């Protein structure tokens, strides 16, 4: 339960409600306490004024003493205190039901109306003292007071009710919040149920975006995009497995066929040597394939370190043209090098990438045409290109050219080619450099370009 989002959110809602209810409860409690205190203080002020008027209007103090019910009824309960004393300390009226000891208070002058600031609180009792004029102009001191027991009892009951209300409100918020959250998370459970039904055979399924909460639309769209990438990657992996099996099967069949023919009957040493030489070619083909696949695997996992250096592009282009000169002559193709300046890159990887592009360009170039090495610069990239004139690559093939074992025309594979891995290696090399590869093919020719980010080259 501690890891459940619904329960944790319900607990957070409950705690928030408890905090809000507590703040409201404290505010209401203090408002009630203030109102009760104001009411008691006003009653005490009025009581002093009433006693002043009663004493002033009385015929004699003896008459007041003879009729105590007059002021006892005015006081009204057992928590009230009333003391009237003469200047010599003699008591005229003494009402103190609880016989509590009262301190001597400084009475306010007779000619000044009492105020709340004159009231003092001592031993859970509010007291107010003032001077008054009795019959025949006699000066008297009046002390009125009230015990706070009733007020404290009211406040205690109110506090208890507040505690109960806050506790009950928190519990209700927790239960109701948990229930609503579980209802609100139902789309997530439906999504999880739908996802459990997806397997490698149903990667084409997508999660519905309509009729889902707005908050879930963006995650579901991202999930659908991830499923699309997984579907594409799975299809590529399946195709790669099939292509790999096909590419390996061809040399293995050649090896098995040649060896079976050699063993069917006795042959001369020269014929056996020819069989072994043919086998070596097939082994070399398998070896190149294995090395290329291992290189791409290491490149994709970043296990092939880069040895960056400033490279003289003119020199690299001349060396590559010299290397491919014999192949170009056989196909009646001319090689041209227009590279210049320097480039910061890994020399071996750059040579390998350009070699693969040049080999493809020469193989697919029209006889009598030219294959050129070009350079162009943009603000962020230096582009090294290989251009040839030949058959136009259809748009549906362009996005797959750098897939492993992909060939636009499988029938044109040759024993010395890369087995459909040449352009895939070029892509891996550019990924290691953090660069780009782009292809443009139209009636004017086909241009493969390698984009290297500028690192101070010129």
PDB file of N, CA and C in Angstrom, residues 164-228:
ATOM      1  N   UNK A 164     -13.333  16.404  16.895  1.00  0.00           N
ATOM      2  CA  UNK A 164     -14.125  15.367  16.239  1.00  0.00           C
ATOM      3  C   UNK A 164     -14.390  15.690  14.780  1.00  0.00           C
ATOM      4  N   UNK A 165     -14.707  16.987  14.490  1.00  0.00           N
ATOM      5  CA  UNK A 165     -14.997  17.380  13.115  1.00  0.00           C
ATOM      6  C   UNK A 165     -13.764  17.250  12.229  1.00  0.00           C
ATOM      7  N   UNK A 166     -12.611  17.668  12.747  1.00  0.00           N
ATOM      8  CA  UNK A 166     -11.367  17.549  11.961  1.00  0.00           C
ATOM      9  C   UNK A 166     -11.032  16.083  11.719  1.00  0.00           C
ATOM     10  N   UNK A 167     -11.148  15.274  12.761  1.00  0.00           N
ATOM     11  CA  UNK A 167     -10.845  13.846  12.588  1.00  0.00           C
ATOM     12  C   UNK A 167     -11.792  13.169  11.612  1.00  0.00           C
ATOM     13  N   UNK A 168     -13.100  13.444  11.780  1.00  0.00           N
ATOM     14  CA  UNK A 168     -14.075  12.834  10.874  1.00  0.00           C
ATOM     15  C   UNK A 168     -13.894  13.344   9.449  1.00  0.00           C
ATOM     16  N   UNK A 169     -13.639  14.646   9.292  1.00  0.00           N
ATOM     17  CA  UNK A 169     -13.416  15.201   7.952  1.00  0.00           C
ATOM     18  C   UNK A 169     -12.184  14.603   7.292  1.00  0.00           C
ATOM     19  N   UNK A 170     -11.107  14.392   8.079  1.00  0.00           N
ATOM     20  CA  UNK A 170      -9.893  13.780   7.524  1.00  0.00           C
ATOM     21  C   UNK A 170     -10.160  12.352   7.078  1.00  0.00           C
ATOM     22  N   UNK A 171     -10.879  11.606   7.912  1.00  0.00           N
ATOM     23  CA  UNK A 171     -11.193  10.217   7.554  1.00  0.00           C
ATOM     24  C   UNK A 171     -12.059  10.159   6.299  1.00  0.00           C
ATOM     25  N   UNK A 172     -13.074  11.023   6.226  1.00  0.00           N
ATOM     26  CA  UNK A 172     -13.927  11.049   5.040  1.00  0.00           C
ATOM     27  C   UNK A 172     -13.137  11.447   3.798  1.00  0.00           C
ATOM     28  N   UNK A 173     -12.245  12.439   3.943  1.00  0.00           N
ATOM     29  CA  UNK A 173     -11.435  12.864   2.801  1.00  0.00           C
ATOM     30  C   UNK A 173     -10.530  11.729   2.329  1.00  0.00           C
ATOM     31  N   UNK A 174      -9.966  10.980   3.286  1.00  0.00           N
ATOM     32  CA  UNK A 174      -9.097   9.862   2.912  1.00  0.00           C
ATOM     33  C   UNK A 174      -9.881   8.783   2.172  1.00  0.00           C
ATOM     34  N   UNK A 175     -11.032   8.409   2.728  1.00  0.00           N
ATOM     35  CA  UNK A 175     -11.832   7.349   2.088  1.00  0.00           C
ATOM     36  C   UNK A 175     -12.393   7.802   0.745  1.00  0.00           C
ATOM     37  N   UNK A 176     -12.970   9.000   0.723  1.00  0.00           N
ATOM     38  CA  UNK A 176     -13.547   9.487  -0.529  1.00  0.00           C
ATOM     39  C   UNK A 176     -12.465   9.750  -1.565  1.00  0.00           C
ATOM     40  N   UNK A 177     -11.324  10.310  -1.125  1.00  0.00           N
ATOM     41  CA  UNK A 177     -10.225  10.546  -2.054  1.00  0.00           C
ATOM     42  C   UNK A 177      -9.685   9.248  -2.625  1.00  0.00           C
ATOM     43  N   UNK A 178      -9.520   8.218  -1.772  1.00  0.00           N
ATOM     44  CA  UNK A 178      -9.057   6.925  -2.272  1.00  0.00           C
ATOM     45  C   UNK A 178     -10.028   6.326  -3.270  1.00  0.00           C
ATOM     46  N   UNK A 179     -11.324   6.438  -2.976  1.00  0.00           N
ATOM     47  CA  UNK A 179     -12.322   5.889  -3.894  1.00  0.00           C
ATOM     48  C   UNK A 179     -12.302   6.614  -5.236  1.00  0.00           C
ATOM     49  N   UNK A 180     -12.275   7.952  -5.191  1.00  0.00           N
ATOM     50  CA  UNK A 180     -12.273   8.719  -6.433  1.00  0.00           C
ATOM     51  C   UNK A 180     -10.987   8.520  -7.219  1.00  0.00           C
ATOM     52  N   UNK A 181      -9.872   8.400  -6.515  1.00  0.00           N
ATOM     53  CA  UNK A 181      -8.607   8.181  -7.211  1.00  0.00           C
ATOM     54  C   UNK A 181      -8.575   6.822  -7.888  1.00  0.00           C
ATOM     55  N   UNK A 182      -9.095   5.815  -7.225  1.00  0.00           N
ATOM     56  CA  UNK A 182      -9.147   4.496  -7.858  1.00  0.00           C
ATOM     57  C   UNK A 182     -10.047   4.537  -9.085  1.00  0.00           C
ATOM     58  N   UNK A 183     -11.155   5.282  -8.999  1.00  0.00           N
ATOM     59  CA  UNK A 183     -12.000   5.437 -10.182  1.00  0.00           C
ATOM     60  C   UNK A 183     -11.264   6.219 -11.266  1.00  0.00           C
ATOM     61  N   UNK A 184     -10.521   7.252 -10.835  1.00  0.00           N
ATOM     62  CA  UNK A 184      -9.809   8.071 -11.806  1.00  0.00           C
ATOM     63  C   UNK A 184      -8.664   7.355 -12.481  1.00  0.00           C
ATOM     64  N   UNK A 185      -8.054   6.374 -11.788  1.00  0.00           N
ATOM     65  CA  UNK A 185      -6.932   5.615 -12.356  1.00  0.00           C
ATOM     66  C   UNK A 185      -7.389   4.412 -13.164  1.00  0.00           C
ATOM     67  N   UNK A 186      -8.689   4.261 -13.336  1.00  0.00           N
ATOM     68  CA  UNK A 186      -9.190   3.137 -14.119  1.00  0.00           C
ATOM     69  C   UNK A 186      -8.646   3.134 -15.548  1.00  0.00           C
ATOM     70  N   UNK A 187      -8.497   4.328 -16.217  1.00  0.00           N
ATOM     71  CA  UNK A 187      -7.890   4.304 -17.556  1.00  0.00           C
ATOM     72  C   UNK A 187      -6.485   3.724 -17.566  1.00  0.00           C
ATOM     73  N   UNK A 188      -5.727   3.930 -16.487  1.00  0.00           N
ATOM     74  CA  UNK A 188      -4.386   3.346 -16.429  1.00  0.00           C
ATOM     75  C   UNK A 188      -4.447   1.827 -16.354  1.00  0.00           C
ATOM     76  N   UNK A 189      -5.403   1.309 -15.588  1.00  0.00           N
ATOM     77  CA  UNK A 189      -5.537  -0.151 -15.519  1.00  0.00           C
ATOM     78  C   UNK A 189      -5.979  -0.704 -16.874  1.00  0.00           C
ATOM     79  N   UNK A 190      -6.859   0.014 -17.555  1.00  0.00           N
ATOM     80  CA  UNK A 190      -7.259  -0.424 -18.894  1.00  0.00           C
ATOM     81  C   UNK A 190      -6.073  -0.399 -19.847  1.00  0.00           C
ATOM     82  N   UNK A 191      -5.232   0.643 -19.713  1.00  0.00           N
ATOM     83  CA  UNK A 191      -4.041   0.733 -20.550  1.00  0.00           C
ATOM     84  C   UNK A 191      -3.083  -0.417 -20.262  1.00  0.00           C
ATOM     85  N   UNK A 192      -2.901  -0.730 -18.979  1.00  0.00           N
ATOM     86  CA  UNK A 192      -2.025  -1.847 -18.618  1.00  0.00           C
ATOM     87  C   UNK A 192      -2.567  -3.168 -19.154  1.00  0.00           C
ATOM     88  N   UNK A 193      -3.891  -3.322 -19.096  1.00  0.00           N
ATOM     89  CA  UNK A 193      -4.501  -4.545 -19.629  1.00  0.00           C
ATOM     90  C   UNK A 193      -4.268  -4.644 -21.136  1.00  0.00           C
ATOM     91  N   UNK A 194      -4.399  -3.513 -21.831  1.00  0.00           N
ATOM     92  CA  UNK A 194      -4.167  -3.530 -23.276  1.00  0.00           C
ATOM     93  C   UNK A 194      -2.701  -3.812 -23.596  1.00  0.00           C
ATOM     94  N   UNK A 195      -1.792  -3.267 -22.795  1.00  0.00           N
ATOM     95  CA  UNK A 195      -0.370  -3.480 -23.044  1.00  0.00           C
ATOM     96  C   UNK A 195       0.030  -4.929 -22.812  1.00  0.00           C
ATOM     97  N   UNK A 196      -0.640  -5.586 -21.856  1.00  0.00           N
ATOM     98  CA  UNK A 196      -0.304  -6.994 -21.610  1.00  0.00           C
ATOM     99  C   UNK A 196      -0.624  -7.865 -22.811  1.00  0.00           C
ATOM    100  N   UNK A 197      -1.511  -7.395 -23.676  1.00  0.00           N
ATOM    101  CA  UNK A 197      -1.867  -8.184 -24.842  1.00  0.00           C
ATOM    102  C   UNK A 197      -0.925  -8.004 -26.021  1.00  0.00           C
ATOM    103  N   UNK A 198       0.067  -7.090 -25.873  1.00  0.00           N
ATOM    104  CA  UNK A 198       1.005  -6.852 -26.979  1.00  0.00           C
ATOM    105  C   UNK A 198       2.176  -7.816 -26.868  1.00  0.00           C
ATOM    106  N   UNK A 199       2.471  -8.494 -27.954  1.00  0.00           N
ATOM    107  CA  UNK A 199       3.607  -9.422 -28.026  1.00  0.00           C
ATOM    108  C   UNK A 199       4.321  -9.182 -29.349  1.00  0.00           C
ATOM    109  N   UNK A 200       5.436  -9.885 -29.596  1.00  0.00           N
ATOM    110  CA  UNK A 200       6.172  -9.645 -30.844  1.00  0.00           C
ATOM    111  C   UNK A 200       5.343  -9.798 -32.107  1.00  0.00           C
ATOM    112  N   UNK A 201       4.234 -10.543 -32.045  1.00  0.00           N
ATOM    113  CA  UNK A 201       3.402 -10.716 -33.232  1.00  0.00           C
ATOM    114  C   UNK A 201       2.352  -9.622 -33.367  1.00  0.00           C
ATOM    115  N   UNK A 202       2.205  -8.794 -32.355  1.00  0.00           N
ATOM    116  CA  UNK A 202       1.165  -7.763 -32.416  1.00  0.00           C
ATOM    117  C   UNK A 202       1.735  -6.380 -32.098  1.00  0.00           C
ATOM    118  N   UNK A 203       2.971  -6.142 -32.537  1.00  0.00           N
ATOM    119  CA  UNK A 203       3.590  -4.837 -32.301  1.00  0.00           C
ATOM    120  C   UNK A 203       2.941  -3.732 -33.134  1.00  0.00           C
ATOM    121  N   UNK A 204       2.091  -4.117 -34.085  1.00  0.00           N
ATOM    122  CA  UNK A 204       1.409  -3.104 -34.886  1.00  0.00           C
ATOM    123  C   UNK A 204       0.213  -2.503 -34.159  1.00  0.00           C
ATOM    124  N   UNK A 205      -0.146  -3.056 -33.001  1.00  0.00           N
ATOM    125  CA  UNK A 205      -1.258  -2.495 -32.230  1.00  0.00           C
ATOM    126  C   UNK A 205      -0.851  -1.160 -31.617  1.00  0.00           C
ATOM    127  N   UNK A 206      -1.826  -0.257 -31.495  1.00  0.00           N
ATOM    128  CA  UNK A 206      -1.580   1.036 -30.874  1.00  0.00           C
ATOM    129  C   UNK A 206      -2.650   1.297 -29.826  1.00  0.00           C
ATOM    130  N   UNK A 207      -2.267   2.031 -28.814  1.00  0.00           N
ATOM    131  CA  UNK A 207      -3.202   2.365 -27.756  1.00  0.00           C
ATOM    132  C   UNK A 207      -4.162   3.462 -28.236  1.00  0.00           C
ATOM    133  N   UNK A 208      -5.468   3.326 -27.943  1.00  0.00           N
ATOM    134  CA  UNK A 208      -6.428   4.359 -28.373  1.00  0.00           C
ATOM    135  C   UNK A 208      -6.189   5.670 -27.631  1.00  0.00           C
ATOM    136  N   UNK A 209      -6.233   6.759 -28.375  1.00  0.00           N
ATOM    137  CA  UNK A 209      -6.020   8.089 -27.791  1.00  0.00           C
ATOM    138  C   UNK A 209      -7.342   8.791 -27.521  1.00  0.00           C
ATOM    139  N   UNK A 210      -8.385   8.410 -28.268  1.00  0.00           N
ATOM    140  CA  UNK A 210      -9.691   9.034 -28.059  1.00  0.00           C
ATOM    141  C   UNK A 210     -10.339   8.516 -26.773  1.00  0.00           C
ATOM    142  N   UNK A 211     -11.176   9.354 -26.192  1.00  0.00           N
ATOM    143  CA  UNK A 211     -11.942   9.006 -24.981  1.00  0.00           C
ATOM    144  C   UNK A 211     -11.036   8.638 -23.805  1.00  0.00           C
ATOM    145  N   UNK A 212      -9.894   9.278 -23.724  1.00  0.00           N
ATOM    146  CA  UNK A 212      -9.018   9.090 -22.564  1.00  0.00           C
ATOM    147  C   UNK A 212      -8.819  10.454 -21.910  1.00  0.00           C
ATOM    148  N   UNK A 213      -8.514  10.500 -20.620  1.00  0.00           N
ATOM    149  CA  UNK A 213      -8.288  11.791 -19.957  1.00  0.00           C
ATOM    150  C   UNK A 213      -7.181  12.580 -20.643  1.00  0.00           C
ATOM    151  N   UNK A 214      -7.306  13.887 -20.596  1.00  0.00           N
ATOM    152  CA  UNK A 214      -6.332  14.761 -21.250  1.00  0.00           C
ATOM    153  C   UNK A 214      -4.916  14.505 -20.725  1.00  0.00           C
ATOM    154  N   UNK A 215      -4.796  14.228 -19.421  1.00  0.00           N
ATOM    155  CA  UNK A 215      -3.474  14.020 -18.844  1.00  0.00           C
ATOM    156  C   UNK A 215      -2.792  12.773 -19.393  1.00  0.00           C
ATOM    157  N   UNK A 216      -3.573  11.822 -19.907  1.00  0.00           N
ATOM    158  CA  UNK A 216      -2.991  10.572 -20.411  1.00  0.00           C
ATOM    159  C   UNK A 216      -2.731  10.599 -21.908  1.00  0.00           C
ATOM    160  N   UNK A 217      -3.226  11.607 -22.603  1.00  0.00           N
ATOM    161  CA  UNK A 217      -3.066  11.620 -24.057  1.00  0.00           C
ATOM    162  C   UNK A 217      -1.598  11.718 -24.452  1.00  0.00           C
ATOM    163  N   UNK A 218      -0.862  12.608 -23.809  1.00  0.00           N
ATOM    164  CA  UNK A 218       0.549  12.767 -24.173  1.00  0.00           C
ATOM    165  C   UNK A 218       1.365  11.516 -23.860  1.00  0.00           C
ATOM    166  N   UNK A 219       1.222  10.899 -22.651  1.00  0.00           N
ATOM    167  CA  UNK A 219       1.952   9.639 -22.418  1.00  0.00           C
ATOM    168  C   UNK A 219       1.551   8.535 -23.389  1.00  0.00           C
ATOM    169  N   UNK A 220       0.254   8.444 -23.740  1.00  0.00           N
ATOM    170  CA  UNK A 220      -0.169   7.389 -24.670  1.00  0.00           C
ATOM    171  C   UNK A 220       0.406   7.648 -26.056  1.00  0.00           C
ATOM    172  N   UNK A 221       0.445   8.907 -26.481  1.00  0.00           N
ATOM    173  CA  UNK A 221       1.051   9.220 -27.767  1.00  0.00           C
ATOM    174  C   UNK A 221       2.531   8.871 -27.776  1.00  0.00           C
ATOM    175  N   UNK A 222       3.222   9.163 -26.658  1.00  0.00           N
ATOM    176  CA  UNK A 222       4.632   8.784 -26.563  1.00  0.00           C
ATOM    177  C   UNK A 222       4.792   7.268 -26.569  1.00  0.00           C
ATOM    178  N   UNK A 223       3.863   6.571 -25.914  1.00  0.00           N
ATOM    179  CA  UNK A 223       3.906   5.111 -25.898  1.00  0.00           C
ATOM    180  C   UNK A 223       3.669   4.547 -27.295  1.00  0.00           C
ATOM    181  N   UNK A 224       2.724   5.115 -28.016  1.00  0.00           N
ATOM    182  CA  UNK A 224       2.486   4.661 -29.383  1.00  0.00           C
ATOM    183  C   UNK A 224       3.702   4.907 -30.272  1.00  0.00           C
ATOM    184  N   UNK A 225       4.360   6.050 -30.063  1.00  0.00           N
ATOM    185  CA  UNK A 225       5.579   6.324 -30.828  1.00  0.00           C
ATOM    186  C   UNK A 225       6.668   5.303 -30.492  1.00  0.00           C
ATOM    187  N   UNK A 226       6.765   4.935 -29.205  1.00  0.00           N
ATOM    188  CA  UNK A 226       7.746   3.922 -28.805  1.00  0.00           C
ATOM    189  C   UNK A 226       7.410   2.573 -29.435  1.00  0.00           C
ATOM    190  N   UNK A 227       6.101   2.223 -29.478  1.00  0.00           N
ATOM    191  CA  UNK A 227       5.702   0.964 -30.115  1.00  0.00           C
ATOM    192  C   UNK A 227       6.035   0.977 -31.603  1.00  0.00           C
ATOM    193  N   UNK A 228       5.872   2.138 -32.229  1.00  0.00           N
ATOM    194  CA  UNK A 228       6.225   2.234 -33.651  1.00  0.00           C
ATOM    195  C   UNK A 228       7.719   2.008 -33.848  1.00  0.00           C
TER     196      UNK A 228
END
